[in-house]
Coordinates of C-alpha atoms in Angstrom, one line a residue:
M1 CA -5.4 28.9 -13.2
P2 CA -8.5 30.0 -15.2
L3 CA -8.8 33.7 -15.8
I4 CA -11.4 35.8 -17.6
R5 CA -10.8 35.7 -21.3
S6 CA -9.5 38.9 -22.9
R7 CA -12.2 40.9 -24.7
S8 CA -11.9 44.0 -26.9
L9 CA -12.9 47.3 -25.3
L10 CA -16.1 47.4 -27.1
A11 CA -17.1 43.9 -26.2
A12 CA -16.3 44.6 -22.5
L13 CA -18.4 47.8 -22.6
A14 CA -21.3 46.0 -24.2
L15 CA -21.3 43.5 -21.3
L16 CA -21.4 46.5 -18.9
A17 CA -24.4 48.1 -20.5
A18 CA -26.9 47.0 -18.0
A19 CA -24.5 47.1 -15.1
L20 CA -24.3 50.9 -15.1
A21 CA -28.0 51.6 -15.3
A22 CA -29.2 53.7 -12.4
P23 CA -31.4 52.4 -9.7
A24 CA -35.0 53.5 -9.8
G25 CA -35.3 57.2 -8.9
A26 CA -31.7 57.9 -9.8
A27 CA -31.2 61.6 -10.2
P28 CA -33.7 64.1 -8.8
E29 CA -33.0 66.6 -11.6
K30 CA -32.6 66.3 -15.3
H31 CA -29.3 66.5 -17.1
P32 CA -28.4 66.6 -20.8
K33 CA -26.9 63.5 -22.3
A34 CA -23.2 63.3 -23.0
T35 CA -23.8 62.0 -26.6
K36 CA -26.6 61.4 -29.0
V37 CA -26.7 57.7 -28.1
L38 CA -27.2 58.3 -24.4
A39 CA -30.8 57.2 -23.6
K40 CA -32.1 55.2 -20.7
A41 CA -30.8 51.6 -20.9
K42 CA -33.4 49.0 -21.6
A43 CA -32.3 45.8 -19.9
K44 CA -34.6 42.8 -19.2
A45 CA -34.4 42.0 -15.5
S46 CA -32.4 38.9 -14.9
A47 CA -33.3 36.1 -12.5
K48 CA -29.9 36.1 -10.9
K49 CA -29.3 36.8 -7.2
T50 CA -28.8 40.5 -6.7
A51 CA -27.8 42.8 -3.9
K52 CA -30.5 45.1 -2.5
A53 CA -30.9 48.2 -4.7
K54 CA -29.8 51.5 -3.2
P55 CA -31.8 54.6 -3.9
A56 CA -30.0 57.5 -5.5
A57 CA -29.2 60.5 -3.3
A58 CA -29.7 64.1 -4.0
L59 CA -26.8 66.4 -4.8
A60 CA -24.2 66.6 -2.0
P61 CA -24.9 69.6 0.3
D62 CA -21.5 71.1 -0.6
A63 CA -21.9 70.6 -4.4
E64 CA -20.9 73.9 -6.0
A65 CA -21.9 75.0 -9.6
V66 CA -18.6 76.3 -11.0
N67 CA -19.2 75.8 -14.8
F68 CA -16.3 73.4 -15.4
S69 CA -16.9 73.8 -19.1
A70 CA -15.3 77.3 -19.0
W71 CA -12.0 75.9 -17.5
S72 CA -9.2 75.7 -20.0
A73 CA -8.1 72.3 -18.7
V74 CA -11.6 70.9 -19.1
Q75 CA -11.8 72.4 -22.6
Q76 CA -8.6 70.6 -23.5
F77 CA -10.0 67.3 -22.1
E78 CA -13.2 67.8 -24.2
E79 CA -11.1 68.3 -27.3
E80 CA -9.3 65.0 -26.6
M81 CA -12.6 63.2 -26.1
V82 CA -13.7 64.5 -29.5
A83 CA -10.5 63.6 -31.2
K84 CA -10.0 60.2 -29.6
H85 CA -13.6 58.9 -29.2
G86 CA -15.8 61.0 -31.5
F87 CA -17.8 62.8 -28.7
N88 CA -19.8 65.9 -29.6
R89 CA -18.1 69.0 -28.3
A90 CA -21.3 71.0 -27.6
E91 CA -22.8 68.1 -25.6
L92 CA -19.6 67.8 -23.6
D93 CA -19.7 71.5 -22.9
T94 CA -23.3 71.1 -21.6
L95 CA -22.4 68.1 -19.5
F96 CA -19.4 69.8 -17.8
G97 CA -21.5 72.9 -17.3
Q98 CA -23.8 70.7 -15.2
A99 CA -21.1 69.0 -13.2
R100 CA -20.5 70.1 -9.7
L101 CA -17.4 70.7 -7.7
L102 CA -17.5 68.6 -4.5
E103 CA -15.5 70.1 -1.6
T104 CA -16.1 66.9 0.3
A105 CA -14.0 64.9 -2.2
V106 CA -11.3 67.6 -2.1
Q107 CA -11.1 67.4 1.7
L108 CA -11.2 63.6 1.8
V109 CA -8.3 63.0 -0.6
K110 CA -5.9 65.4 1.3
P111 CA -2.9 63.7 2.9
A112 CA -2.9 63.2 6.7
P113 CA -1.4 66.1 8.7
P114 CA 2.4 65.7 9.0
G115 CA 3.5 64.1 12.2
K116 CA 0.3 62.3 13.0
P117 CA 1.3 58.9 14.2
K118 CA -0.1 55.8 12.5
N119 CA -2.1 53.6 14.7
W120 CA -2.9 50.1 13.5
Q121 CA -5.1 49.1 16.4
L122 CA -7.3 52.2 16.0
Y123 CA -7.5 51.6 12.2
S124 CA -8.4 48.0 12.7
S125 CA -11.1 48.7 15.2
R126 CA -13.1 50.4 12.5
F127 CA -13.4 47.1 10.5
I128 CA -13.0 44.2 13.0
E129 CA -16.2 44.9 15.0
P130 CA -19.5 43.1 15.7
I131 CA -21.7 44.8 13.1
R132 CA -19.4 44.0 10.2
I133 CA -18.5 40.5 11.4
N134 CA -22.2 39.6 11.8
A135 CA -23.0 41.1 8.4
G136 CA -20.2 39.0 7.0
V137 CA -21.6 35.8 8.5
R138 CA -24.9 36.5 6.8
F139 CA -23.2 37.4 3.5
W140 CA -21.2 34.2 3.6
N141 CA -24.2 32.0 4.5
E142 CA -26.3 33.6 1.7
N143 CA -23.6 33.3 -0.9
A144 CA -21.7 30.1 0.2
G145 CA -22.1 28.5 -3.2
L146 CA -20.7 31.5 -5.1
L147 CA -17.8 31.9 -2.7
A148 CA -16.9 28.2 -3.0
R149 CA -17.1 28.4 -6.8
A150 CA -14.8 31.4 -6.9
E151 CA -12.4 29.7 -4.6
Q152 CA -12.3 26.6 -6.8
I153 CA -11.8 28.6 -10.0
Y154 CA -9.4 31.3 -8.9
G155 CA -7.8 29.8 -5.8
V156 CA -8.6 32.7 -3.6
P157 CA -10.1 31.6 -0.2
A158 CA -13.7 32.6 0.5
E159 CA -12.6 34.5 3.7
I160 CA -10.4 36.8 1.7
L161 CA -13.2 37.6 -0.7
V162 CA -15.5 38.2 2.2
G163 CA -12.9 40.4 3.9
I164 CA -12.5 42.7 0.9
I165 CA -16.2 43.2 0.3
G166 CA -16.8 43.7 4.0
V167 CA -14.0 46.3 4.4
E168 CA -15.0 48.1 1.2
T169 CA -18.8 48.4 1.6
V170 CA -20.0 46.4 4.6
F171 CA -21.2 43.8 2.1
G172 CA -23.1 46.3 -0.1
R173 CA -24.5 48.5 2.6
D174 CA -22.3 51.6 1.8
T175 CA -21.5 51.7 -1.9
G176 CA -21.5 55.5 -2.2
K177 CA -24.1 58.2 -3.1
F178 CA -21.9 60.7 -4.9
R179 CA -22.4 61.3 -8.6
V180 CA -19.3 59.8 -10.2
I181 CA -19.2 62.6 -12.8
D182 CA -19.0 65.2 -10.0
T183 CA -16.3 63.4 -8.0
L184 CA -14.0 62.6 -10.9
T185 CA -14.4 66.0 -12.6
T186 CA -13.5 67.6 -9.2
L187 CA -10.5 65.4 -8.6
A188 CA -9.3 65.5 -12.2
F189 CA -9.2 69.4 -12.4
A190 CA -9.4 70.7 -8.8
Y191 CA -7.2 68.2 -6.8
P192 CA -5.8 69.8 -3.7
E193 CA -2.1 70.8 -3.3
A194 CA -0.1 67.7 -2.5
P195 CA 3.3 66.2 -3.5
N196 CA 1.6 63.8 -5.9
R197 CA -1.0 66.2 -7.2
V198 CA 0.0 66.0 -10.9
A199 CA 0.0 62.2 -10.9
R200 CA -3.3 62.0 -9.1
M201 CA -5.0 64.5 -11.4
A202 CA -3.8 62.4 -14.4
F203 CA -5.3 59.3 -12.8
F204 CA -8.7 60.8 -12.1
R205 CA -8.7 62.4 -15.6
G206 CA -8.2 58.9 -17.0
E207 CA -11.1 57.5 -14.9
L208 CA -13.3 60.4 -16.0
E209 CA -12.6 59.4 -19.6
N210 CA -13.5 55.8 -18.7
T211 CA -16.7 56.9 -17.1
L212 CA -17.8 58.8 -20.2
L213 CA -17.0 55.9 -22.4
L214 CA -19.0 53.5 -20.2
A215 CA -22.0 55.8 -20.2
Q216 CA -21.7 56.3 -24.0
H217 CA -21.7 52.6 -24.9
A218 CA -24.2 51.7 -22.2
G219 CA -26.7 54.3 -23.4
I220 CA -27.2 55.9 -20.0
D221 CA -27.1 59.4 -18.5
P222 CA -23.6 59.6 -17.0
F223 CA -25.0 61.6 -14.0
S224 CA -27.0 58.4 -13.0
L225 CA -23.8 56.6 -12.0
L226 CA -23.2 56.8 -8.2
G227 CA -20.2 55.9 -6.2
S228 CA -17.7 56.8 -3.5
F229 CA -16.1 60.2 -2.9
A230 CA -13.3 59.0 -5.2
G231 CA -15.5 57.5 -8.0
A232 CA -15.4 53.9 -7.0
V233 CA -18.5 51.8 -7.9
G234 CA -20.4 48.9 -6.5
L235 CA -20.0 46.2 -3.8
P236 CA -16.3 45.8 -4.5
Q237 CA -15.6 49.5 -5.2
F238 CA -14.0 49.2 -8.5
M239 CA -13.0 52.3 -10.4
P240 CA -14.5 52.6 -13.9
G241 CA -11.3 51.6 -15.6
S242 CA -11.0 48.6 -13.3
I243 CA -14.5 47.4 -14.2
L244 CA -13.4 47.4 -17.9
K245 CA -10.1 45.5 -17.1
W246 CA -11.0 43.0 -14.4
G247 CA -14.8 42.9 -14.1
V248 CA -16.2 39.3 -14.5
D249 CA -19.6 38.1 -15.6
F250 CA -19.6 35.5 -12.9
D251 CA -23.3 34.6 -13.2
N252 CA -23.1 34.2 -16.9
D253 CA -26.0 36.5 -17.8
G254 CA -24.1 38.4 -20.5
R255 CA -23.2 41.5 -18.5
V256 CA -20.9 42.6 -15.7
D257 CA -22.9 44.2 -12.9
L258 CA -20.9 45.2 -9.9
R259 CA -23.7 47.2 -8.3
G260 CA -26.5 44.7 -8.5
S261 CA -24.9 41.3 -8.8
V262 CA -23.3 39.7 -5.8
A263 CA -22.0 36.9 -8.1
D264 CA -20.2 39.4 -10.4
A265 CA -18.7 41.2 -7.4
I266 CA -17.3 38.0 -5.9
G267 CA -15.9 36.8 -9.2
S268 CA -14.4 40.2 -10.0
V269 CA -12.6 40.5 -6.7
A270 CA -11.2 37.0 -7.1
N271 CA -10.1 37.8 -10.7
F272 CA -8.5 41.1 -9.6
L273 CA -6.4 39.3 -7.0
V274 CA -5.2 36.6 -9.3
V275 CA -4.2 39.1 -12.0
H276 CA -2.3 41.0 -9.3
G277 CA -0.2 38.1 -8.0
W278 CA -2.3 35.8 -5.8
K279 CA -0.7 32.4 -5.7
R280 CA -3.2 29.6 -5.4
E281 CA -0.5 27.1 -4.6
D282 CA 0.3 29.1 -1.5
T283 CA -2.4 27.6 0.8
G284 CA -0.8 28.7 4.1
P285 CA -1.4 32.0 5.9
A286 CA -0.8 35.2 4.0
V287 CA 1.1 36.6 7.0
F288 CA 3.1 35.2 10.0
A289 CA 3.6 37.0 13.3
A290 CA 7.2 37.8 13.8
Q291 CA 9.7 38.7 16.6
V292 CA 12.6 41.0 15.8
A293 CA 16.0 41.0 17.4
P294 CA 17.3 43.8 19.6
S295 CA 20.2 44.3 17.2
R296 CA 17.9 46.0 14.8
D297 CA 19.7 44.6 11.7
W298 CA 16.2 43.9 10.4
E299 CA 15.4 47.6 10.0
S300 CA 17.0 47.6 6.5
L301 CA 14.3 45.1 5.4
L302 CA 11.5 47.6 6.0
G303 CA 10.0 50.0 3.5
K304 CA 10.7 47.9 0.4
G305 CA 7.4 48.6 -1.3
L306 CA 4.6 46.2 -2.1
T307 CA 6.5 43.1 -3.3
P308 CA 8.3 40.5 -1.3
H309 CA 12.1 40.4 -1.5
Y310 CA 13.7 38.0 1.0
R311 CA 14.2 34.3 1.5
P312 CA 13.5 32.8 4.9
D313 CA 17.2 32.4 5.6
E314 CA 17.8 36.1 4.9
L315 CA 15.0 37.1 7.3
S316 CA 16.5 34.9 10.0
A317 CA 20.0 36.3 9.4
A318 CA 18.7 39.8 9.9
G319 CA 17.0 38.8 13.2
V320 CA 13.4 38.2 12.1
N321 CA 11.9 35.0 13.5
T322 CA 8.5 33.4 13.2
A323 CA 6.9 30.8 15.5
V324 CA 6.4 28.4 12.5
T325 CA 8.9 27.5 9.8
L326 CA 8.3 29.5 6.7
P327 CA 7.7 27.4 3.5
P328 CA 10.9 27.4 1.5
G329 CA 11.3 28.4 -2.1
R330 CA 9.3 31.6 -1.7
L331 CA 10.0 35.3 -1.0
Y332 CA 8.7 37.3 1.9
G333 CA 8.6 40.8 3.2
L334 CA 8.8 42.4 6.6
V335 CA 5.7 44.4 7.5
D336 CA 5.6 46.9 10.4
L337 CA 2.2 47.9 11.8
Q338 CA 2.8 51.0 14.0
N339 CA 0.5 51.6 17.0
G340 CA 1.2 55.2 17.9
A341 CA 2.9 55.3 21.3
D342 CA 2.4 51.5 21.8
A343 CA 4.7 48.8 20.5
T344 CA 4.8 48.2 16.8
E345 CA 3.7 44.8 15.4
Y346 CA 5.9 43.0 13.0
W347 CA 4.7 40.4 10.4
V348 CA 6.3 38.4 7.7
A349 CA 4.2 38.7 4.6
S350 CA 3.8 36.4 1.6
D351 CA 3.0 37.1 -2.1
N352 CA -0.7 36.8 -1.3
F353 CA -0.5 39.6 1.3
Y354 CA 1.1 41.8 -1.3
A355 CA -1.6 40.9 -3.8
I356 CA -4.2 42.4 -1.5
T357 CA -2.2 45.6 -1.3
N358 CA -2.8 46.1 -5.0
Y359 CA -6.4 46.6 -4.1
N360 CA -5.5 49.3 -1.7
R361 CA -1.8 50.3 -1.3
S362 CA -1.7 50.0 2.4
Y363 CA -0.4 47.4 4.9
F364 CA -3.2 48.4 7.3
Y365 CA -5.8 47.7 4.6
A366 CA -4.5 44.3 3.7
M367 CA -4.3 43.2 7.4
S368 CA -7.8 44.4 8.0
V369 CA -9.0 42.3 5.1
I370 CA -7.2 39.2 6.5
D371 CA -8.4 39.8 10.0
L372 CA -12.1 40.5 9.1
G373 CA -12.2 37.4 6.9
R374 CA -10.8 35.3 9.6
A375 CA -13.2 36.7 12.2
V376 CA -16.1 36.0 10.0
R377 CA -15.0 32.5 9.4
L378 CA -14.4 31.8 13.1
T379 CA -17.8 33.3 14.1
R380 CA -19.5 31.3 11.4
G381 CA -17.9 28.2 12.8
N382 CA -15.7 26.8 10.0

């Protein structure tokens, strides 16, 4: 199946130059540039179909000036940016002196309290609701041609693309108003105590590096880039590194723009899913409702990660049954969706379900994408 052609890092960054330009009125206060090349990007407005521009927000109420540039870990990071990428050390000092610590980001990434029961129905109700469904119908109607083209090129059904963008940002309504530099600096160097703290700090440190590289090559003030509390950007909420790796110029205007271009957002989501295992030849449902036997032999099939492992006959032998016959020659997994004190739901999941979990490593998330896309399709009447 056709995929975006590989590009060198510099070429990909060049395509992103206009994508990262801030909307009008981006930051209410001035900030020094990260490098000498950082100046306001000059990009001719394209005639492509774009999402409605979002105004920049002021600093978050809990943004705290802590002078990150005095932190030893930040100084080490600055040294690495100088050695690896040729950044100016004094300018990085100034930049991190202007970055703010966001307590909101710290609180939102904390793990759920121990013992709190998972509740799929409660989680799902946040996404499968009339406002989001009706917005999805409008989005699909307005972008039917783009969705059909993405489905034809990548083999990902339109309803899955609609489901992801709807779950992520309500079709561009909520793309995030935090300064990405603030969120990523906070999470790279002030991540809360957690079992995976070291790994998560390393991840956000890498995304901070990607953000500075994007800003450098795009010629923009890095403080002008806005996103979620975790640094995700645009309609599909891609992290900066994901924009570089999987962003697609789907409207062929010479740049990847995930904040302003609906076309690029749709193409990029489809490309991401294909790269992460979506099987276009598997045209059936991504999940099948399952019944499990009282013997509970099937319990050994649970908790096997985010890849399928079992043939249909192995599922059946363990006491897992579906109302329809599973297509042979493929592997499946058993998914449990817990409902607090109520009965757990069980589903048999295909490769395509697990491809969605690469977008967000959660069974709840993947099922919400599937259910929202289906609800929008049925409401739309096709």
